[in-house]
Amino acid sequence: MTASPARAQRFREFKMPDVGEGLTEAEILKWYVQPGDTVTDGQVVCEVETAKAAVELPIPYDGVVHELNFGEGVTVDVGTVIISVDTDPGAGPAAAPAPSAPQEAAPSAEEEAEPQGRQAVLVGYGAAPSSTKRRARKPQPAVPAQPESASAALQAELNGRATPTPMITPVPVPAAPAAPVAAAPAGRPLAKPPVRKLAKDLGIDLATIAPTGPDGIITREDVHAAAAPAAAAAPAGAPAPVAAAPADTGTVDTAARERRVPVKGVRKATAQAMVASAFTAPHVTEFITVDVTRTMKLVQELKQDPDMAGLRVNPLLLVAKAFLVALRRHPEVNAAWDEANQEIVYKDYVNLGIAAATPRGLIVPNIKDAGSKTLPQLAADLGELIATAREGKTSPAAMSGGTVTITNVGVFGVDTGTPILNPGESAILAFGAVKLQPWVHKGKVKARQVTTLALSFDHRLIDGELGSKLLADVAAVLERPKRLITWG
């Protein structure tokens, strides 16, 4: 039974939109409204995290929140209804919205008594009916009760020795079985072999444990819970009972000291991107150590320059500018590999990515058309990009379309690294820590400010000669920053 047109018009459903480029799911981070709250068209009702960023979702209706379909922390597929709004709350009490698909009537008592076949699913015919739902047996002659037969079968299954039990007509059981049957002793608790070993090692009698697992199975947690009060109950002054030391198997139970966290959101996207890049693009990484004393002096001078007032000036800014100047001298580097069409796509623009560590994980927003910007414009865009990333407000659009990237590992005190390419990009430059080191300058050993740069590039696009020239030019600009003028 479907909802009437009037009712469908009154209760409007808002579905999880595709807030990125082809994203299929998003996690609900926070609800800003609750059922009964009044909302207006364009009001932000929740914050969701996609594989790229955290995004706030506005509601396109006026009315009163009728229902939130999912709680916080739940990952929802794109196109799934997440909230419904009563657009005419003055029309009377709101009943639950009608189901979107017809539902079958509840089965009668006779139908429930009949055995059910396998349910149709997307693939195959689903699981067989549970062995605990059987047809009622016919009256049989009196047979000695065997209360432990089900337990024995279940324990055999736990031990990996379960065998199918054919449906046969019950017959009187002879006094002595024709063949030995592997049945559990009367009252034997149900537990898997590893759990039994754990209980033995801890000196716990399984018969004294209340099981919490399915079908009355004792779990590892049950054993640990039973061991804790047993240890606390021992008198402080009384000597501990002497028990046989368990055999040393060389294994240590570490489950209680491990945490498992679902892989989702930015972490999931980062993992997929890094694996795809590492096993698709053949990486080559080259290194160069350079004296950046003059660059560091220029940074201090720029901080006092009126044209840079109010802007964030730091070594990363000049590294970015040096990278852009070197790319202008070697435009063949700024390209992408099109596997589907077997083409190399050369790009006449540079979208410069800046790797940013955020509480939600690593993201790489980029400055659009960075090669055409002046130094003050680049500083303004770089400062805004970093501030937005730290606030967790970076949009998916800001993280798409990058061509090359810089990762500033030096802020962590690291000399350099072997960075992995952002998928679809041709090169990534790692900027290491700037340290005071002995350096030969004008024929004398002096203390100079030195850093190490690392350049990883896609060897399908960039030969060793081209990659080496690019890295050498970046170093040359940082060694003598006046080349920003002569080469720029």
Short mmCIF file of C-alpha atoms in Angstrom, two decimals:
data_model
loop_
_atom_site.label_atom_id
_atom_site.label_comp_id
_atom_site.label_asym_id
_atom_site.label_seq_id
_atom_site.Cartn_x
_atom_site.Cartn_y
_atom_site.Cartn_z
CA MET A 1 0.00 0.00 0.00
CA THR A 2 1.55 3.27 -1.11
CA ALA A 3 1.18 6.73 0.37
CA SER A 4 -1.50 9.01 -1.05
CA PRO A 5 -0.35 11.96 -3.22
CA ALA A 6 -1.40 14.41 -0.51
CA ARG A 7 0.56 12.57 2.14
CA ALA A 8 3.61 12.22 -0.10
CA GLN A 9 3.46 15.96 -0.70
CA ARG A 10 3.27 16.65 3.04
CA PHE A 11 6.15 14.42 4.13
CA ARG A 12 9.23 15.25 2.06
CA GLU A 13 12.19 12.91 2.16
CA PHE A 14 15.77 14.13 1.77
CA LYS A 15 18.25 11.63 0.35
CA MET A 16 22.01 11.46 0.80
CA PRO A 17 23.37 13.44 -2.17
CA ASP A 18 26.56 12.85 -4.12
CA VAL A 19 28.60 15.70 -2.65
CA GLY A 20 31.74 14.77 -4.56
CA GLU A 21 32.76 13.34 -7.90
CA GLY A 22 31.09 9.96 -8.12
CA LEU A 23 31.25 9.20 -4.38
CA THR A 24 29.03 6.31 -3.37
CA GLU A 25 28.69 6.76 0.40
CA ALA A 26 29.15 9.17 3.29
CA GLU A 27 29.28 8.93 7.07
CA ILE A 28 26.93 11.05 9.17
CA LEU A 29 29.21 12.89 11.58
CA LYS A 30 26.72 15.12 13.38
CA TRP A 31 23.04 16.03 13.35
CA TYR A 32 22.22 19.67 13.99
CA VAL A 33 18.47 19.01 14.28
CA GLN A 34 16.20 16.54 16.06
CA PRO A 35 12.63 15.34 15.41
CA GLY A 36 10.23 18.17 16.21
CA ASP A 37 12.67 20.96 15.28
CA THR A 38 11.54 23.58 12.79
CA VAL A 39 13.73 23.89 9.68
CA THR A 40 13.82 26.32 6.77
CA ASP A 41 14.88 25.94 3.17
CA GLY A 42 18.70 26.07 3.01
CA GLN A 43 19.28 25.37 6.71
CA VAL A 44 22.19 23.04 7.47
CA VAL A 45 20.82 19.93 9.16
CA CYS A 46 23.85 17.65 9.35
CA GLU A 47 27.54 17.23 8.65
CA VAL A 48 28.76 14.21 6.69
CA GLU A 49 32.22 12.92 5.86
CA THR A 50 32.89 11.56 2.42
CA ALA A 51 36.00 9.86 1.17
CA LYS A 52 37.41 13.32 0.51
CA ALA A 53 36.15 15.83 3.07
CA ALA A 54 33.59 16.82 5.68
CA VAL A 55 30.58 18.58 4.15
CA GLU A 56 27.52 20.29 5.66
CA LEU A 57 24.19 19.40 4.06
CA PRO A 58 21.33 21.95 3.82
CA ILE A 59 17.69 20.85 3.72
CA PRO A 60 15.67 22.06 0.71
CA TYR A 61 12.32 22.22 2.55
CA ASP A 62 10.46 24.31 5.12
CA GLY A 63 8.69 22.44 7.90
CA VAL A 64 9.22 20.32 11.01
CA VAL A 65 11.66 17.42 11.24
CA HIS A 66 9.58 14.26 11.33
CA GLU A 67 12.25 11.54 11.47
CA LEU A 68 16.00 10.99 11.35
CA ASN A 69 16.57 7.68 9.61
CA PHE A 70 20.17 7.15 10.75
CA GLY A 71 22.22 8.02 13.80
CA GLU A 72 25.61 9.67 14.00
CA GLY A 73 28.56 7.52 12.95
CA VAL A 74 26.56 5.53 10.41
CA THR A 75 27.79 5.23 6.81
CA VAL A 76 24.94 5.70 4.32
CA ASP A 77 24.85 5.01 0.58
CA VAL A 78 24.21 7.90 -1.77
CA GLY A 79 20.50 8.06 -2.68
CA THR A 80 19.31 6.70 0.69
CA VAL A 81 16.71 8.73 2.62
CA ILE A 82 18.34 10.19 5.74
CA ILE A 83 15.68 12.63 7.02
CA SER A 84 11.98 13.33 6.46
CA VAL A 85 10.28 16.70 6.97
CA ASP A 86 6.61 17.43 7.66
CA THR A 87 5.94 20.41 5.40
CA ASP A 88 2.42 20.95 6.77
CA PRO A 89 2.60 20.34 10.54
CA GLY A 90 -0.68 22.19 11.11
CA ALA A 91 -2.66 19.52 9.23
CA GLY A 92 -2.94 17.30 12.30
CA PRO A 93 -1.01 14.56 14.07
CA ALA A 94 1.66 13.02 11.91
CA ALA A 95 1.51 9.27 11.54
CA ALA A 96 4.47 7.21 10.48
CA PRO A 97 5.17 7.57 6.74
CA ALA A 98 3.84 4.75 4.62
CA PRO A 99 6.40 2.19 3.50
CA SER A 100 7.91 2.85 0.11
CA ALA A 101 7.48 -0.78 -1.00
CA PRO A 102 4.55 -3.20 -0.49
CA GLN A 103 4.92 -5.55 2.44
CA GLU A 104 3.59 -9.07 2.58
CA ALA A 105 0.92 -9.92 5.12
CA ALA A 106 2.03 -11.70 8.24
CA PRO A 107 2.00 -15.49 7.80
CA SER A 108 -0.83 -17.45 9.37
CA ALA A 109 -0.27 -20.00 12.09
CA GLU A 110 -0.50 -22.80 9.53
CA GLU A 111 2.08 -21.12 7.33
CA GLU A 112 4.40 -20.68 10.28
CA ALA A 113 4.12 -24.36 11.05
CA GLU A 114 5.19 -25.30 7.53
CA PRO A 115 8.90 -25.52 6.76
CA GLN A 116 10.13 -22.54 4.79
CA GLY A 117 12.30 -22.91 1.71
CA ARG A 118 15.41 -20.90 1.00
CA GLN A 119 14.81 -17.20 0.50
CA ALA A 120 15.71 -15.62 -2.84
CA VAL A 121 18.66 -13.24 -2.71
CA LEU A 122 20.71 -11.37 -5.30
CA VAL A 123 23.00 -14.36 -5.87
CA GLY A 124 21.93 -17.98 -5.48
CA TYR A 125 19.07 -18.99 -3.18
CA GLY A 126 20.24 -17.82 0.21
CA ALA A 127 21.03 -19.82 3.28
CA ALA A 128 19.29 -23.07 4.09
CA PRO A 129 16.65 -22.94 6.85
CA SER A 130 18.04 -23.08 10.37
CA SER A 131 18.45 -26.57 11.72
CA THR A 132 16.58 -25.49 14.87
CA LYS A 133 13.28 -25.17 12.96
CA ARG A 134 12.05 -28.71 12.33
CA ARG A 135 8.73 -30.28 11.46
CA ALA A 136 6.88 -31.68 14.46
CA ARG A 137 7.73 -35.32 15.01
CA LYS A 138 5.10 -38.04 15.01
CA PRO A 139 4.42 -39.86 18.28
CA GLN A 140 7.04 -42.56 18.78
CA PRO A 141 7.46 -45.45 21.22
CA ALA A 142 9.10 -44.50 24.46
CA VAL A 143 12.83 -44.04 23.94
CA PRO A 144 15.39 -43.33 26.62
CA ALA A 145 15.89 -39.57 26.78
CA GLN A 146 19.08 -38.18 25.32
CA PRO A 147 19.20 -34.58 26.49
CA GLU A 148 22.79 -34.10 25.43
CA SER A 149 22.39 -35.14 21.76
CA ALA A 150 21.90 -31.57 20.52
CA SER A 151 24.80 -30.35 22.61
CA ALA A 152 27.02 -33.09 21.25
CA ALA A 153 26.15 -32.19 17.67
CA LEU A 154 26.80 -28.50 18.30
CA GLN A 155 30.10 -29.23 20.06
CA ALA A 156 31.12 -31.46 17.15
CA GLU A 157 30.40 -28.57 14.80
CA LEU A 158 32.51 -26.26 16.94
CA ASN A 159 35.37 -28.75 16.76
CA GLY A 160 35.11 -28.90 12.97
CA ARG A 161 33.74 -32.46 12.84
CA ALA A 162 30.10 -31.73 12.08
CA THR A 163 28.41 -34.01 9.54
CA PRO A 164 25.03 -33.57 7.87
CA THR A 165 22.20 -35.33 9.68
CA PRO A 166 19.81 -37.00 7.19
CA MET A 167 16.06 -36.76 7.82
CA ILE A 168 15.01 -40.35 8.63
CA THR A 169 12.06 -41.96 10.28
CA PRO A 170 12.77 -42.36 13.98
CA VAL A 171 13.13 -45.97 15.13
CA PRO A 172 13.50 -47.44 18.57
CA VAL A 173 17.07 -47.12 19.81
CA PRO A 174 18.66 -50.45 20.78
CA ALA A 175 20.13 -50.84 24.22
CA ALA A 176 23.66 -50.87 22.85
CA PRO A 177 24.57 -48.76 19.81
CA ALA A 178 25.89 -50.58 16.79
CA ALA A 179 28.78 -48.16 16.43
CA PRO A 180 30.44 -45.73 18.83
CA VAL A 181 28.96 -42.22 18.67
CA ALA A 182 31.09 -39.16 19.40
CA ALA A 183 28.80 -37.60 21.97
CA ALA A 184 29.78 -35.03 24.57
CA PRO A 185 29.72 -36.12 28.22
CA ALA A 186 26.58 -35.25 30.12
CA GLY A 187 26.58 -31.56 31.03
CA ARG A 188 29.71 -30.74 29.04
CA PRO A 189 29.81 -26.98 28.36
CA LEU A 190 29.88 -25.78 24.75
CA ALA A 191 33.09 -24.00 23.74
CA LYS A 192 35.53 -23.91 20.87
CA PRO A 193 38.92 -25.63 21.34
CA PRO A 194 40.89 -22.33 21.67
CA VAL A 195 38.49 -21.19 24.38
CA ARG A 196 38.85 -24.51 26.19
CA LYS A 197 42.62 -24.15 26.13
CA LEU A 198 42.39 -20.61 27.47
CA ALA A 199 40.18 -21.79 30.34
CA LYS A 200 42.62 -24.60 31.11
CA ASP A 201 45.57 -22.21 31.12
CA LEU A 202 43.75 -19.86 33.52
CA GLY A 203 42.55 -22.68 35.75
CA ILE A 204 38.86 -21.95 35.09
CA ASP A 205 36.23 -24.71 35.10
CA LEU A 206 34.01 -24.20 32.05
CA ALA A 207 31.07 -25.71 33.94
CA THR A 208 31.07 -22.69 36.28
CA ILE A 209 30.81 -20.11 33.47
CA ALA A 210 27.51 -18.62 32.28
CA PRO A 211 27.76 -18.56 28.44
CA THR A 212 26.87 -15.39 26.53
CA GLY A 213 27.56 -16.60 23.00
CA PRO A 214 24.96 -17.80 20.50
CA ASP A 215 23.36 -21.17 21.21
CA GLY A 216 24.89 -21.17 24.69
CA ILE A 217 28.51 -21.18 23.52
CA ILE A 218 31.15 -19.97 25.98
CA THR A 219 33.28 -17.20 24.46
CA ARG A 220 36.81 -16.02 25.18
CA GLU A 221 35.34 -12.94 26.91
CA ASP A 222 33.31 -15.18 29.20
CA VAL A 223 36.49 -16.94 30.32
CA HIS A 224 38.32 -13.68 30.99
CA ALA A 225 35.31 -12.37 32.94
CA ALA A 226 35.27 -15.50 35.08
CA ALA A 227 39.01 -15.31 35.70
CA ALA A 228 38.92 -11.73 37.02
CA PRO A 229 36.66 -12.28 40.07
CA ALA A 230 38.35 -15.59 40.79
CA ALA A 231 41.68 -13.84 41.17
CA ALA A 232 40.16 -11.04 43.29
CA ALA A 233 38.38 -13.46 45.61
CA ALA A 234 41.58 -15.18 46.73
CA PRO A 235 42.52 -14.11 50.34
CA ALA A 236 45.44 -11.73 50.46
CA GLY A 237 47.32 -13.76 53.07
CA ALA A 238 46.45 -17.21 51.83
CA PRO A 239 48.92 -18.91 49.52
CA ALA A 240 47.72 -19.33 45.99
CA PRO A 241 46.69 -22.86 45.08
CA VAL A 242 49.39 -24.75 43.29
CA ALA A 243 48.30 -25.79 39.83
CA ALA A 244 50.12 -27.57 37.08
CA ALA A 245 51.88 -25.05 34.88
CA PRO A 246 50.38 -24.98 31.38
CA ALA A 247 52.61 -26.13 28.61
CA ASP A 248 54.43 -23.26 26.92
CA THR A 249 53.08 -23.22 23.37
CA GLY A 250 54.98 -20.10 22.38
CA THR A 251 51.75 -18.16 21.75
CA VAL A 252 50.49 -15.14 23.68
CA ASP A 253 46.86 -14.07 23.84
CA THR A 254 46.90 -10.41 22.72
CA ALA A 255 43.22 -9.96 21.84
CA ALA A 256 42.51 -8.03 25.04
CA ARG A 257 45.25 -5.53 24.17
CA GLU A 258 44.17 -4.83 20.60
CA ARG A 259 41.70 -2.33 19.17
CA ARG A 260 39.95 -2.61 15.83
CA VAL A 261 38.72 0.52 14.07
CA PRO A 262 36.62 0.39 10.88
CA VAL A 263 38.40 1.75 7.81
CA LYS A 264 36.23 4.52 6.40
CA GLY A 265 36.12 8.15 5.36
CA VAL A 266 39.38 9.93 4.55
CA ARG A 267 41.52 7.04 5.80
CA LYS A 268 39.76 4.60 3.46
CA ALA A 269 40.11 6.96 0.50
CA THR A 270 43.78 7.58 1.27
CA ALA A 271 44.53 3.86 1.51
CA GLN A 272 42.81 3.12 -1.80
CA ALA A 273 44.55 6.02 -3.54
CA MET A 274 48.00 5.11 -2.27
CA VAL A 275 47.65 1.45 -3.19
CA ALA A 276 46.35 2.37 -6.65
CA SER A 277 49.20 4.83 -7.20
CA ALA A 278 51.99 2.64 -5.83
CA PHE A 279 50.99 -0.35 -7.98
CA THR A 280 50.03 1.59 -11.12
CA ALA A 281 52.60 4.33 -11.65
CA PRO A 282 56.26 3.22 -11.61
CA HIS A 283 57.81 5.55 -9.03
CA VAL A 284 61.31 6.97 -9.17
CA THR A 285 62.61 9.13 -6.30
CA GLU A 286 65.68 11.37 -6.48
CA PHE A 287 67.30 13.44 -3.73
CA ILE A 288 69.34 16.60 -3.51
CA THR A 289 70.81 18.49 -0.55
CA VAL A 290 71.01 22.24 -0.92
CA ASP A 291 72.19 25.33 0.97
CA VAL A 292 69.07 27.48 1.54
CA THR A 293 70.66 30.15 3.70
CA ARG A 294 69.84 32.92 1.20
CA THR A 295 66.24 31.70 0.92
CA MET A 296 65.80 31.79 4.69
CA LYS A 297 67.14 35.38 4.74
CA LEU A 298 64.65 36.30 2.00
CA VAL A 299 61.81 34.87 4.09
CA GLN A 300 62.70 37.24 6.93
CA GLU A 301 62.92 40.19 4.54
CA LEU A 302 59.54 39.41 2.96
CA LYS A 303 57.89 39.36 6.39
CA GLN A 304 58.83 43.06 6.68
CA ASP A 305 57.73 43.93 3.14
CA PRO A 306 54.56 46.13 3.05
CA ASP A 307 53.31 44.23 -0.01
CA MET A 308 53.24 41.04 2.07
CA ALA A 309 51.54 42.58 5.11
CA GLY A 310 48.90 40.31 6.63
CA LEU A 311 50.06 37.33 4.57
CA ARG A 312 51.64 34.12 5.81
CA VAL A 313 55.29 34.09 4.70
CA ASN A 314 57.31 30.94 5.39
CA PRO A 315 59.89 28.73 3.64
CA LEU A 316 57.12 26.59 2.10
CA LEU A 317 55.92 29.62 0.14
CA LEU A 318 59.30 30.05 -1.55
CA VAL A 319 59.65 26.31 -2.14
CA ALA A 320 56.27 26.38 -3.90
CA LYS A 321 57.36 29.35 -6.02
CA ALA A 322 60.66 27.65 -6.89
CA PHE A 323 58.77 24.49 -7.91
CA LEU A 324 56.48 26.51 -10.17
CA VAL A 325 59.45 28.29 -11.81
CA ALA A 326 61.15 24.94 -12.46
CA LEU A 327 57.93 23.52 -13.96
CA ARG A 328 57.75 26.50 -16.30
CA ARG A 329 61.24 25.61 -17.51
CA HIS A 330 60.26 21.93 -17.94
CA PRO A 331 56.56 21.90 -18.94
CA GLU A 332 56.73 18.26 -20.09
CA VAL A 333 56.66 17.24 -16.43
CA ASN A 334 53.18 18.68 -15.96
CA ALA A 335 51.30 15.83 -17.61
CA ALA A 336 49.05 12.85 -16.92
CA TRP A 337 48.93 9.27 -18.20
CA ASP A 338 45.62 8.26 -19.81
CA GLU A 339 45.66 4.47 -19.66
CA ALA A 340 42.23 4.01 -21.26
CA ASN A 341 43.09 5.97 -24.40
CA GLN A 342 46.82 5.24 -24.32
CA GLU A 343 47.64 8.95 -24.42
CA ILE A 344 49.78 11.43 -22.50
CA VAL A 345 47.84 14.55 -21.54
CA TYR A 346 50.06 17.63 -21.32
CA LYS A 347 48.54 20.41 -19.21
CA ASP A 348 49.14 24.10 -19.76
CA TYR A 349 48.08 24.93 -16.21
CA VAL A 350 49.44 23.93 -12.81
CA ASN A 351 47.09 23.01 -9.99
CA LEU A 352 49.57 22.83 -7.11
CA GLY A 353 48.58 20.36 -4.38
CA ILE A 354 49.69 20.86 -0.78
CA ALA A 355 49.59 17.74 1.40
CA ALA A 356 47.91 18.63 4.70
CA ALA A 357 47.66 16.51 7.84
CA THR A 358 44.24 16.93 9.48
CA PRO A 359 42.51 15.23 12.44
CA ARG A 360 40.57 13.13 9.90
CA GLY A 361 43.68 12.11 7.98
CA LEU A 362 45.82 13.23 5.05
CA ILE A 363 44.19 15.37 2.38
CA VAL A 364 45.69 17.12 -0.66
CA PRO A 365 43.80 20.29 -1.63
CA ASN A 366 45.29 22.25 -4.51
CA ILE A 367 45.72 25.86 -5.58
CA LYS A 368 44.07 26.25 -8.97
CA ASP A 369 46.20 27.76 -11.75
CA ALA A 370 49.03 28.38 -9.28
CA GLY A 371 51.58 29.00 -12.04
CA SER A 372 49.93 32.27 -13.04
CA LYS A 373 49.83 33.80 -9.54
CA THR A 374 52.12 36.46 -8.11
CA LEU A 375 53.96 35.81 -4.86
CA PRO A 376 51.40 37.73 -2.73
CA GLN A 377 48.52 35.91 -4.44
CA LEU A 378 50.22 32.56 -3.91
CA ALA A 379 50.79 33.40 -0.23
CA ALA A 380 47.13 34.34 0.24
CA ASP A 381 45.87 31.16 -1.43
CA LEU A 382 48.34 28.99 0.48
CA GLY A 383 47.30 30.47 3.83
CA GLU A 384 43.60 30.01 3.07
CA LEU A 385 44.13 26.45 1.88
CA ILE A 386 45.96 25.44 5.07
CA ALA A 387 43.47 27.19 7.39
CA THR A 388 40.49 25.56 5.67
CA ALA A 389 42.12 22.13 5.86
CA ARG A 390 42.79 22.45 9.59
CA GLU A 391 39.17 23.40 10.20
CA GLY A 392 38.04 20.33 8.27
CA LYS A 393 36.09 22.47 5.79
CA THR A 394 37.96 21.60 2.60
CA SER A 395 35.49 20.94 -0.23
CA PRO A 396 35.77 17.97 -2.61
CA ALA A 397 36.25 20.40 -5.50
CA ALA A 398 39.36 21.82 -3.81
CA MET A 399 40.91 18.33 -3.78
CA SER A 400 40.24 17.41 -7.40
CA GLY A 401 42.17 18.24 -10.55
CA GLY A 402 45.67 18.46 -9.04
CA THR A 403 48.69 18.13 -11.35
CA VAL A 404 51.69 18.14 -8.97
CA THR A 405 52.05 18.21 -5.17
CA ILE A 406 54.37 19.41 -2.40
CA THR A 407 54.57 17.63 0.97
CA ASN A 408 56.30 19.51 3.78
CA VAL A 409 57.71 16.73 5.95
CA GLY A 410 60.25 19.15 7.43
CA VAL A 411 57.67 20.52 9.88
CA PHE A 412 57.97 17.18 11.71
CA GLY A 413 61.77 17.42 11.90
CA VAL A 414 62.23 14.82 9.15
CA ASP A 415 65.10 15.23 6.70
CA THR A 416 63.20 13.87 3.71
CA GLY A 417 61.19 10.88 2.47
CA THR A 418 60.07 8.92 -0.60
CA PRO A 419 56.60 10.36 -1.23
CA ILE A 420 53.94 8.46 -3.19
CA LEU A 421 52.28 10.23 -6.08
CA ASN A 422 48.75 11.49 -5.72
CA PRO A 423 46.73 9.45 -8.28
CA GLY A 424 46.55 11.19 -11.66
CA GLU A 425 49.54 13.44 -10.96
CA SER A 426 53.03 13.28 -12.42
CA ALA A 427 55.32 14.46 -9.59
CA ILE A 428 55.48 15.17 -5.86
CA LEU A 429 58.19 17.17 -4.08
CA ALA A 430 59.12 16.48 -0.45
CA PHE A 431 60.59 19.44 1.46
CA GLY A 432 62.69 18.33 4.43
CA ALA A 433 63.72 20.08 7.63
CA VAL A 434 66.07 23.07 7.40
CA LYS A 435 69.02 22.51 9.72
CA LEU A 436 72.23 24.35 10.56
CA GLN A 437 75.06 22.20 9.20
CA PRO A 438 78.75 22.58 8.25
CA TRP A 439 78.93 23.48 4.57
CA VAL A 440 81.69 24.53 2.20
CA HIS A 441 80.88 28.11 1.24
CA LYS A 442 83.31 30.19 -0.83
CA GLY A 443 86.12 27.74 -0.10
CA LYS A 444 85.61 27.67 3.65
CA VAL A 445 83.65 25.39 5.96
CA LYS A 446 80.88 27.45 7.56
CA ALA A 447 77.64 26.84 9.37
CA ARG A 448 74.88 27.12 6.76
CA GLN A 449 71.16 26.38 6.68
CA VAL A 450 70.73 23.19 4.66
CA THR A 451 67.78 21.07 3.58
CA THR A 452 67.18 17.93 1.52
CA LEU A 453 64.61 17.73 -1.27
CA ALA A 454 63.14 14.53 -2.69
CA LEU A 455 61.25 14.31 -5.97
CA SER A 456 59.12 11.28 -6.86
CA PHE A 457 57.81 11.10 -10.42
CA ASP A 458 55.92 8.80 -12.76
CA HIS A 459 58.57 7.06 -14.86
CA ARG A 460 56.03 6.41 -17.62
CA LEU A 461 55.88 10.16 -18.21
CA ILE A 462 59.22 11.44 -16.97
CA ASP A 463 62.62 10.04 -17.85
CA GLY A 464 65.47 10.20 -15.39
CA GLU A 465 67.09 13.11 -17.24
CA LEU A 466 63.96 15.26 -17.16
CA GLY A 467 63.25 14.48 -13.51
CA SER A 468 66.84 15.26 -12.55
CA LYS A 469 66.77 18.61 -14.37
CA LEU A 470 63.53 19.58 -12.64
CA LEU A 471 64.87 18.77 -9.17
CA ALA A 472 68.19 20.50 -9.88
CA ASP A 473 66.35 23.67 -10.94
CA VAL A 474 64.26 23.73 -7.77
CA ALA A 475 67.45 23.45 -5.73
CA ALA A 476 69.15 26.15 -7.81
CA VAL A 477 66.35 28.63 -7.13
CA LEU A 478 66.42 27.93 -3.39
CA GLU A 479 70.21 28.28 -3.31
CA ARG A 480 70.07 31.62 -5.14
CA PRO A 481 66.51 32.99 -4.84
CA LYS A 482 67.29 35.87 -7.21
CA ARG A 483 66.66 33.28 -9.92
CA LEU A 484 62.99 33.76 -9.13
CA ILE A 485 63.43 37.00 -11.08
CA THR A 486 65.89 35.94 -13.77
CA TRP A 487 64.13 32.64 -14.50
CA GLY A 488 60.59 33.70 -13.62
#
